Tab-separated table of C-alpha atoms and ligand atoms in Angstrom:
chain	number	residue	atom	x	y	z
T	1	MET	CA	-0.400	-0.235	0.548
T	2	ALA	CA	2.431	2.526	0.564
T	3	ARG	CA	5.000	1.232	-2.044
T	4	THR	CA	1.756	1.960	-4.250
T	5	HIS	CA	1.435	5.531	-2.525
T	6	GLY	CA	4.851	6.684	-2.773
T	7	GLU	CA	5.063	5.767	-6.436
T	8	ALA	CA	2.271	7.335	-7.507
T	9	ARG	CA	3.688	10.765	-5.561
T	10	GLY	CA	7.381	10.213	-7.378
T	11	GLY	CA	5.343	9.457	-11.005
T	12	ALA	CA	3.413	13.000	-9.946
T	13	ARG	CA	6.766	15.011	-9.386
T	14	ARG	CA	8.740	13.795	-11.882
T	15	TRP	CA	5.443	15.012	-14.262
T	16	ALA	CA	5.816	18.137	-12.597
T	17	GLY	CA	9.209	18.323	-13.847
T	18	TRP	CA	7.509	18.500	-17.057
T	19	LEU	CA	4.724	21.597	-16.834
T	20	PRO	CA	7.234	24.319	-16.824
T	21	ALA	CA	8.736	23.007	-20.005
T	22	LEU	CA	4.945	22.166	-21.261
T	23	ILE	CA	4.033	25.783	-20.931
T	24	PHE	CA	6.898	27.880	-22.087
T	25	GLY	CA	7.170	25.775	-25.211
T	26	GLY	CA	3.601	26.026	-25.910
T	27	TRP	CA	4.051	29.505	-25.277
T	28	LEU	CA	6.329	29.900	-27.824
T	29	ALA	CA	4.140	28.234	-30.048
T	30	GLY	CA	1.530	29.994	-29.940
T	31	CYS	CA	3.825	33.342	-30.917
T	32	ALA	CA	5.002	31.387	-33.451
T	33	ALA	CA	1.626	31.029	-35.269
T	34	GLN	CA	0.540	34.867	-35.121
T	35	GLY	CA	-2.805	34.220	-34.889
T	36	PRO	CA	-4.786	36.742	-33.837
T	37	SER	CA	-3.055	37.792	-30.717
T	38	ILE	CA	-3.023	41.146	-28.826
T	39	LEU	CA	0.925	41.566	-28.974
T	40	THR	CA	-0.225	41.574	-32.720
T	41	PRO	CA	-1.720	45.017	-32.279
T	42	VAL	CA	-2.699	47.226	-35.558
T	43	SER	CA	-4.738	49.820	-33.820
T	44	PRO	CA	-3.689	52.689	-32.246
T	45	LYS	CA	-5.667	51.493	-29.217
T	46	GLY	CA	-3.970	48.153	-29.605
T	47	ARG	CA	-0.853	49.533	-29.678
T	48	ALA	CA	-1.645	51.015	-26.342
T	49	GLU	CA	-2.477	48.031	-24.223
T	50	ALA	CA	0.267	46.372	-26.088
T	51	GLU	CA	2.830	48.806	-24.099
T	52	LEU	CA	0.851	48.935	-21.274
T	53	PHE	CA	1.698	45.489	-21.406
T	54	TRP	CA	5.603	44.830	-22.226
T	55	PHE	CA	5.998	47.892	-19.977
T	56	ILE	CA	4.046	45.714	-16.624
T	57	LEU	CA	5.736	42.584	-18.233
T	58	ALA	CA	9.039	44.152	-17.313
T	59	ILE	CA	8.952	45.970	-13.736
T	60	THR	CA	7.210	42.600	-12.871
T	61	ALA	CA	10.231	40.082	-14.293
T	62	GLY	CA	12.565	42.232	-12.726
T	63	VAL	CA	10.489	41.693	-8.982
T	64	PHE	CA	10.988	38.485	-10.040
T	65	ILE	CA	14.708	38.197	-11.025
T	66	LEU	CA	15.014	40.293	-8.034
T	67	VAL	CA	13.383	38.083	-5.603
T	68	GLU	CA	15.525	34.663	-7.150
T	69	LEU	CA	17.804	35.723	-7.027
T	70	LEU	CA	17.868	37.678	-3.118
T	71	LEU	CA	15.888	34.235	-2.112
T	72	LEU	CA	19.123	31.907	-3.505
T	73	TYR	CA	21.861	34.373	-1.784
T	74	VAL	CA	20.019	33.742	1.282
T	75	ILE	CA	19.746	29.565	0.788
T	76	PHE	CA	23.356	29.269	0.493
T	77	ARG	CA	25.056	31.596	2.108
T	78	PHE	CA	22.788	31.010	5.568
T	79	ARG	CA	21.610	27.628	5.684
T	80	ALA	CA	22.276	25.801	8.349
T	81	ARG	CA	26.004	24.534	8.658
T	82	ASP	CA	26.017	23.026	11.605
T	83	PRO	CA	22.094	21.870	12.772
T	84	GLN	CA	22.245	21.440	16.541
T	85	ARG	CA	23.549	25.521	16.660
T	86	ILE	CA	19.667	26.801	17.223
T	87	PRO	CA	19.240	30.438	15.083
T	88	LEU	CA	20.434	33.860	16.180
T	89	GLN	CA	16.927	34.702	16.845
T	90	ILE	CA	15.466	38.356	16.005
T	91	HIS	CA	12.261	40.001	16.005
T	92	GLY	CA	12.281	42.061	12.551
T	93	ASN	CA	14.074	44.692	10.621
T	94	ASN	CA	12.050	47.920	10.423
T	95	ALA	CA	14.773	49.875	7.972
T	96	LEU	CA	13.956	46.159	5.865
T	97	GLU	CA	10.283	46.305	6.131
T	98	ILE	CA	9.738	49.734	5.698
T	99	SER	CA	11.680	49.668	2.497
T	100	TRP	CA	10.818	46.533	0.868
T	101	THR	CA	6.401	48.042	1.699
T	102	THR	CA	7.267	51.184	-0.301
T	103	ALA	CA	8.845	49.927	-2.658
T	104	THR	CA	6.564	47.499	-3.462
T	105	ALA	CA	3.578	50.909	-3.460
T	106	ALA	CA	5.846	52.442	-5.545
T	107	GLY	CA	6.142	50.084	-8.047
T	108	LEU	CA	2.181	49.265	-7.781
T	109	ALA	CA	1.621	53.619	-7.984
T	110	VAL	CA	3.918	53.505	-11.217
T	111	ILE	CA	1.524	50.834	-12.479
T	112	PHE	CA	-1.459	51.865	-11.528
T	113	ALA	CA	-0.098	55.760	-13.412
T	114	MET	CA	0.471	53.792	-16.474
T	115	THR	CA	-3.032	51.896	-17.006
T	116	TRP	CA	-4.980	54.916	-15.714
T	117	ARG	CA	-2.473	56.794	-18.759
T	118	THR	CA	-3.586	54.196	-21.401
T	119	MET	CA	-7.544	53.880	-19.773
T	120	ALA	CA	-7.841	57.645	-20.041
T	121	ALA	CA	-6.187	57.476	-23.674
T	122	THR	CA	-7.846	55.081	-25.702
T	123	SER	CA	-11.407	54.578	-23.952
T	124	THR	CA	-12.962	57.357	-25.668
T	125	PRO	CA	-13.104	57.772	-29.732
T	126	PRO	CA	-11.501	60.804	-31.762
T	127	ALA	CA	-14.588	63.274	-32.518
T	128	ASP	CA	-14.116	62.109	-35.985
T	129	ALA	CA	-15.462	59.065	-35.383
T	130	MET	CA	-17.667	57.099	-37.514
T	131	PRO	CA	-20.735	55.588	-35.404
T	132	ILE	CA	-21.157	51.946	-36.089
T	133	LYS	CA	-23.603	50.068	-33.948
T	134	VAL	CA	-22.908	46.094	-32.425
T	135	ILE	CA	-25.151	43.921	-31.363
T	136	GLY	CA	-24.700	40.673	-30.210
T	137	HIS	CA	-27.355	37.802	-30.919
T	138	GLN	CA	-27.206	33.651	-29.223
T	139	TRP	CA	-24.860	33.305	-31.506
T	140	TRP	CA	-24.138	35.950	-34.851
T	141	TRP	CA	-22.902	39.375	-34.451
T	142	GLU	CA	-25.684	42.605	-36.365
T	143	PHE	CA	-23.710	45.597	-36.600
T	144	GLN	CA	-25.977	48.906	-38.064
T	145	TYR	CA	-23.627	51.284	-39.988
T	146	PRO	CA	-26.990	54.452	-39.118
T	147	THR	CA	-25.509	57.252	-40.556
T	148	LEU	CA	-25.342	54.714	-43.851
T	149	GLY	CA	-28.391	52.842	-43.623
T	150	ILE	CA	-26.651	49.452	-43.825
T	151	THR	CA	-27.028	46.507	-41.640
T	152	THR	CA	-25.061	43.827	-41.764
T	153	ALA	CA	-23.649	40.922	-39.702
T	154	ASN	CA	-20.502	38.702	-38.783
T	155	GLU	CA	-18.380	40.963	-41.148
T	156	LEU	CA	-17.234	44.484	-40.545
T	157	VAL	CA	-15.925	46.225	-43.016
T	158	ILE	CA	-14.012	49.839	-41.845
T	159	PRO	CA	-11.917	51.701	-44.212
T	160	ALA	CA	-8.270	52.423	-42.857
T	161	GLY	CA	-7.713	54.997	-40.601
T	162	GLN	CA	-11.395	55.780	-40.246
T	163	PRO	CA	-12.550	56.219	-36.328
T	164	ILE	CA	-14.785	54.246	-35.005
T	165	ARG	CA	-17.320	54.728	-32.524
T	166	ALA	CA	-18.891	51.866	-31.938
T	167	THR	CA	-21.513	51.553	-29.274
T	168	VAL	CA	-21.917	47.370	-28.078
T	169	THR	CA	-24.924	46.304	-26.444
T	170	SER	CA	-27.440	42.532	-27.055
T	171	ALA	CA	-30.613	41.689	-27.750
T	172	ASP	CA	-29.728	38.300	-25.532
T	173	VAL	CA	-27.377	37.754	-22.938
T	174	ILE	CA	-24.366	39.021	-21.839
T	175	HIS	CA	-22.079	38.703	-25.250
T	176	SER	CA	-18.550	40.214	-25.071
T	177	PHE	CA	-17.025	41.436	-28.672
T	178	TRP	CA	-13.378	41.592	-29.247
T	179	VAL	CA	-11.336	41.095	-31.852
T	180	PRO	CA	-8.016	40.815	-30.328
T	181	GLN	CA	-5.396	42.552	-32.732
T	182	LEU	CA	-7.771	46.126	-31.997
T	183	GLY	CA	-7.575	46.336	-28.740
T	184	GLY	CA	-9.825	45.375	-25.641
T	185	LYS	CA	-12.677	43.309	-25.573
T	186	MET	CA	-16.021	45.187	-24.269
T	187	ASP	CA	-18.937	43.068	-22.886
T	188	ALA	CA	-22.899	43.710	-24.361
T	189	ILE	CA	-25.386	43.935	-22.433
T	190	PRO	CA	-28.947	44.349	-23.120
T	191	GLY	CA	-30.666	46.934	-22.323
T	192	ARG	CA	-26.737	48.835	-22.493
T	193	GLU	CA	-24.494	50.434	-25.014
T	194	ASN	CA	-21.155	50.579	-24.157
T	195	VAL	CA	-18.087	52.307	-26.328
T	196	LEU	CA	-15.446	50.917	-27.729
T	197	TRP	CA	-13.212	52.606	-30.609
T	198	LEU	CA	-11.798	50.638	-33.414
T	199	GLN	CA	-9.799	52.212	-35.775
T	200	SER	CA	-6.640	50.657	-37.872
T	201	ASP	CA	-4.243	52.192	-40.409
T	202	VAL	CA	-4.011	48.871	-41.507
T	203	GLU	CA	-5.743	47.084	-44.272
T	204	GLY	CA	-6.100	43.182	-43.504
T	205	THR	CA	-8.639	40.757	-42.420
T	206	TYR	CA	-8.875	40.575	-38.415
T	207	TYR	CA	-10.891	37.718	-36.685
T	208	GLY	CA	-12.853	38.378	-33.661
T	209	GLN	CA	-14.376	36.472	-31.560
T	210	CYS	CA	-17.178	36.711	-28.797
T	211	ALA	CA	-15.496	36.465	-24.798
T	212	GLU	CA	-18.038	35.752	-22.841
T	213	LEU	CA	-20.094	32.420	-22.212
T	214	CYS	CA	-23.334	32.827	-23.558
T	215	GLY	CA	-24.307	29.576	-24.128
T	216	VAL	CA	-23.893	26.433	-26.307
T	217	SER	CA	-23.059	28.248	-29.603
T	218	HIS	CA	-20.498	30.829	-27.527
T	219	ALA	CA	-17.559	29.688	-29.744
T	220	ASN	CA	-18.758	29.239	-32.434
T	221	MET	CA	-19.659	32.912	-32.629
T	222	ARG	CA	-17.381	34.690	-34.692
T	223	LEU	CA	-16.140	38.249	-36.424
T	224	ARG	CA	-13.959	39.236	-38.671
T	225	VAL	CA	-13.175	42.880	-39.654
T	226	HIS	CA	-12.052	43.303	-43.109
T	227	ILE	CA	-9.432	46.952	-43.040
T	228	VAL	CA	-10.070	48.075	-46.867
T	229	SER	CA	-8.679	51.691	-49.058
T	230	GLU	CA	-11.532	54.259	-49.003
T	231	ALA	CA	-11.993	53.408	-52.081
T	232	GLU	CA	-12.893	50.416	-51.941
T	233	PHE	CA	-15.192	50.951	-48.608
T	234	GLN	CA	-17.031	53.901	-50.826
T	235	ARG	CA	-17.727	50.863	-53.536
T	236	TRP	CA	-18.466	48.551	-50.902
T	237	VAL	CA	-21.228	51.159	-49.359
T	238	GLU	CA	-23.017	51.269	-52.685
T	239	ALA	CA	-22.999	47.886	-53.044
T	240	GLN	CA	-25.005	46.808	-49.356
T	241	ARG	CA	-27.162	50.183	-49.995
T	242	ALA	CA	-28.207	49.706	-53.623
T	243	PRO	CA	-31.840	47.199	-53.133
T	244	ALA	CA	-31.759	43.282	-52.945
T	245	ALA	CA	-30.936	42.479	-56.537
T	246	GLN	CA	-33.726	40.793	-58.111
T	247	PRO	CA	-32.792	37.042	-59.708
T	248	THR	CA	-33.038	36.762	-63.110
T	249	GLU	CA	-32.446	32.929	-63.864
T	250	PRO	CA	-34.713	30.606	-64.008
T	251	LEU	CA	-33.597	28.363	-60.311
T	252	ALA	CA	-32.842	31.529	-58.617
T	253	GLN	CA	-37.010	33.294	-58.772
T	254	GLN	CA	-37.385	29.940	-58.101
T	255	GLY	CA	-35.468	30.308	-54.475
T	256	TYR	CA	-37.031	33.254	-54.117
T	257	GLN	CA	-40.465	32.002	-54.261
T	258	VAL	CA	-39.377	29.388	-51.983
T	259	PHE	CA	-37.894	32.102	-49.857
T	260	MET	CA	-40.476	34.461	-49.875
T	261	SER	CA	-43.625	31.274	-49.253
T	262	LYS	CA	-41.283	29.571	-46.395
T	263	ALA	CA	-40.507	30.814	-42.254
T	264	CYS	CA	-37.421	32.339	-43.514
T	265	VAL	CA	-39.768	35.747	-43.989
T	266	GLY	CA	-40.827	35.674	-39.987
T	267	CYS	CA	-36.795	35.610	-39.322
T	268	HIS	CA	-35.136	37.985	-42.230
T	269	THR	CA	-35.067	41.265	-43.953
T	270	ILE	CA	-34.440	41.481	-47.419
T	271	ASP	CA	-34.714	45.247	-48.924
T	272	GLY	CA	-36.980	45.242	-51.072
T	273	THR	CA	-39.418	42.018	-50.845
T	274	PRO	CA	-41.968	41.246	-48.045
T	275	ALA	CA	-39.564	39.777	-45.588
T	276	GLN	CA	-38.291	41.584	-42.887
T	277	GLY	CA	-37.823	39.654	-39.799
T	278	LYS	CA	-35.877	40.262	-37.346
T	279	VAL	CA	-34.884	37.478	-35.822
T	280	GLY	CA	-31.674	36.496	-37.946
T	281	PRO	CA	-29.343	38.157	-40.256
T	282	ASN	CA	-30.389	40.443	-42.477
T	283	LEU	CA	-29.858	38.364	-45.699
T	284	THR	CA	-29.870	41.727	-48.302
T	285	HIS	CA	-26.502	40.904	-49.838
T	286	VAL	CA	-25.782	37.470	-47.225
T	287	GLY	CA	-23.409	36.784	-50.711
T	288	SER	CA	-21.325	39.197	-50.287
T	289	ARG	CA	-20.402	37.969	-47.430
T	290	THR	CA	-17.052	35.211	-46.962
T	291	THR	CA	-18.229	33.376	-44.291
T	292	ILE	CA	-21.858	32.027	-42.708
T	293	ALA	CA	-23.056	31.073	-39.688
T	294	ALA	CA	-21.203	34.002	-37.519
T	295	GLY	CA	-17.807	32.718	-39.432
T	296	LEU	CA	-17.709	28.701	-39.422
T	297	LEU	CA	-18.085	28.064	-43.134
T	298	GLU	CA	-16.329	30.002	-45.811
T	299	ASN	CA	-19.738	31.087	-48.270
T	300	THR	CA	-19.483	28.341	-50.784
T	301	PRO	CA	-22.589	27.201	-52.302
T	302	GLU	CA	-21.885	23.972	-51.130
T	303	ASN	CA	-21.781	25.200	-47.589
T	304	MET	CA	-24.520	27.320	-48.005
T	305	ALA	CA	-26.906	23.972	-49.401
T	306	ARG	CA	-25.130	22.316	-45.866
T	307	TRP	CA	-26.521	25.353	-43.665
T	308	LEU	CA	-30.773	25.632	-45.070
T	309	ASP	CA	-30.531	21.666	-44.197
T	310	ASN	CA	-29.886	21.454	-41.507
T	311	PRO	CA	-28.699	24.578	-38.807
T	312	PRO	CA	-28.286	23.111	-35.654
T	313	ALA	CA	-26.096	20.402	-36.900
T	314	ILE	CA	-23.341	23.063	-37.721
T	315	LYS	CA	-24.152	25.000	-34.951
T	316	PRO	CA	-25.431	23.765	-32.215
T	317	GLY	CA	-28.254	25.820	-30.234
T	318	SER	CA	-28.577	27.577	-32.998
T	319	ARG	CA	-31.301	29.594	-33.196
T	320	MET	CA	-32.512	28.823	-36.766
T	321	PRO	CA	-34.198	25.085	-36.714
T	322	ARG	CA	-33.854	22.500	-39.064
T	323	LEU	CA	-36.851	23.287	-41.581
T	324	GLY	CA	-37.160	19.622	-43.416
T	325	LEU	CA	-36.402	21.277	-47.110
T	326	THR	CA	-36.430	19.156	-49.888
T	327	PRO	CA	-32.943	19.181	-51.574
T	328	GLU	CA	-34.880	20.826	-54.906
T	329	GLU	CA	-35.985	24.244	-52.485
T	330	ILE	CA	-32.156	24.199	-50.871
T	331	GLN	CA	-30.826	24.138	-54.863
T	332	ALA	CA	-33.530	26.608	-55.482
T	333	LEU	CA	-32.629	29.037	-52.267
T	334	VAL	CA	-28.891	28.992	-52.990
T	335	ALA	CA	-29.100	29.787	-56.060
T	336	TYR	CA	-31.184	32.793	-54.832
T	337	LEU	CA	-28.815	33.544	-51.803
T	338	SER	CA	-25.890	33.921	-53.759
T	339	PHE	CA	-27.345	35.950	-55.741
T	340	LEU	CA	-27.710	38.221	-53.355
T	341	LYS	CA	-24.486	40.369	-53.446
R	1	HEC	C1	-36.292	31.019	-36.198
R	1	HEC	C2	-36.468	32.244	-37.058
R	1	HEC	C3	-35.381	31.624	-38.207
R	1	HEC	C4	-35.497	31.160	-39.975
R	1	HEC	C5	-37.362	30.829	-39.696
R	1	HEC	C6	-34.850	31.225	-40.300
R	1	HEC	N1	-33.730	31.215	-39.896
R	1	HEC	FE1	-31.913	31.929	-41.429
R	1	HEC	N2	-31.376	31.667	-39.380
R	1	HEC	C7	-31.339	32.537	-38.703
R	1	HEC	C8	-30.631	33.044	-37.305
R	1	HEC	C9	-31.051	32.972	-36.002
R	1	HEC	C10	-29.546	32.921	-38.015
R	1	HEC	C11	-28.203	32.737	-37.589
R	1	HEC	C12	-27.756	31.783	-36.790
R	1	HEC	C13	-26.406	31.886	-36.246
R	1	HEC	O1	-25.629	31.946	-37.086
R	1	HEC	O2	-26.228	31.458	-35.278
R	1	HEC	C14	-30.123	32.313	-39.324
R	1	HEC	C15	-28.777	31.976	-40.466
R	1	HEC	C16	-29.047	32.063	-41.813
R	1	HEC	C17	-28.270	32.309	-42.886
R	1	HEC	C18	-26.731	32.764	-42.583
R	1	HEC	C19	-26.544	34.091	-43.260
R	1	HEC	C20	-25.180	34.484	-42.766
R	1	HEC	O3	-24.313	36.089	-42.373
R	1	HEC	O4	-24.259	34.300	-40.986
R	1	HEC	C21	-28.925	31.413	-44.085
R	1	HEC	C22	-28.299	32.408	-45.423
R	1	HEC	C23	-30.652	31.917	-43.246
R	1	HEC	N3	-30.334	32.119	-42.651
R	1	HEC	C24	-31.406	32.168	-44.068
R	1	HEC	C25	-32.773	30.937	-44.285
R	1	HEC	C26	-33.176	30.950	-44.836
R	1	HEC	C27	-32.875	30.473	-46.663
R	1	HEC	C28	-34.315	30.512	-44.612
R	1	HEC	C29	-35.864	29.681	-44.980
R	1	HEC	C30	-35.984	28.645	-45.522
R	1	HEC	C31	-33.617	30.649	-42.860
R	1	HEC	N4	-33.914	31.132	-42.760
R	1	HEC	C32	-35.298	30.276	-41.897
R	1	HEC	C33	-32.983	32.718	-38.261
R	1	HEC	C34	-33.904	32.131	-38.936
R	2	CU	CU1	-21.640	35.290	-27.355
């Protein structure tokens, strides 16, 4: 009995020895992957926050190294050479205690001041910011551009260099809007509007993710931010403001009929048609998005067919139910939806 116990302990200890190596290795691998990390910021806000992170890391790493060096010094300098001897009994050392208390307080005061400064510099968007409304839904994102009259989903399009004043809220439970390279998270709380400054000079596509556990498909609630040139943004705005395309080919026309005769109209809006539902994403220009179902699937005809056939199989808990469509209806719907550029 005692032997097995001892062996188990020894085994655990052997593994514990490897743990730091595993964690450190995983951390290095994470850096190499260059994913959507707060350490590769592309926005003024993200850069300010990353600088603060490195600053605090430098201070705390300095403290760590100092403490470990002192510890090693004490271990070797004062180790018990004669186990029989009772060490010198002292009550304390006022000078030492006062100095390490004030040094710690001073260090924390510096960190507090730097954090305060960064928060003050990043919490309010510049005055010329363009407003965008961000609304979290289980399990997708709605984006409204009130000054442009555009409503879209899951993919934000922003011109490079243009500051955005995002007001973040939720239609159901608490979510959290997070695009790591653009800076901090912002809670999406029902009945409340939190303001977040978004901006980037670096064109490209950046990944985001809901960062607050919001139900079974929380991990499937993704988003993308496309930072594009001013000219490209103007083209996008024009296309988004145009009414929904009228299908011209027979299969797409048939798809239009299926859409308007099914439950789809109760949940989805397609501008310029009788479909005015507000439960799911606005589909007026769904064909212009690169993904569907909140970044889960590339927007291809095959994936669209898979989604329409059985949404909860792709996204557990999906608020779009399985509607029992026939393969013919699905093909017609796919033809119509990919028409809506
Ligand atoms: C009960 C409401 C409801 C009905 C009925 C419904 N949908 Fe949906 N639909 C949703 C919701 C909610 C989503 C968002 C799912 C998600 O990403 O979590 C969605 C997503 C979609 C998407 C993906 C959009 C995107 O940009 O990600 C398409 C396309 C779509 N629905 C088409 C249809 C069609 C076609 C019908 C009718 C056959 C239909 N829906 C019926 C609620 C509904
Ligand atoms: Cu969420």
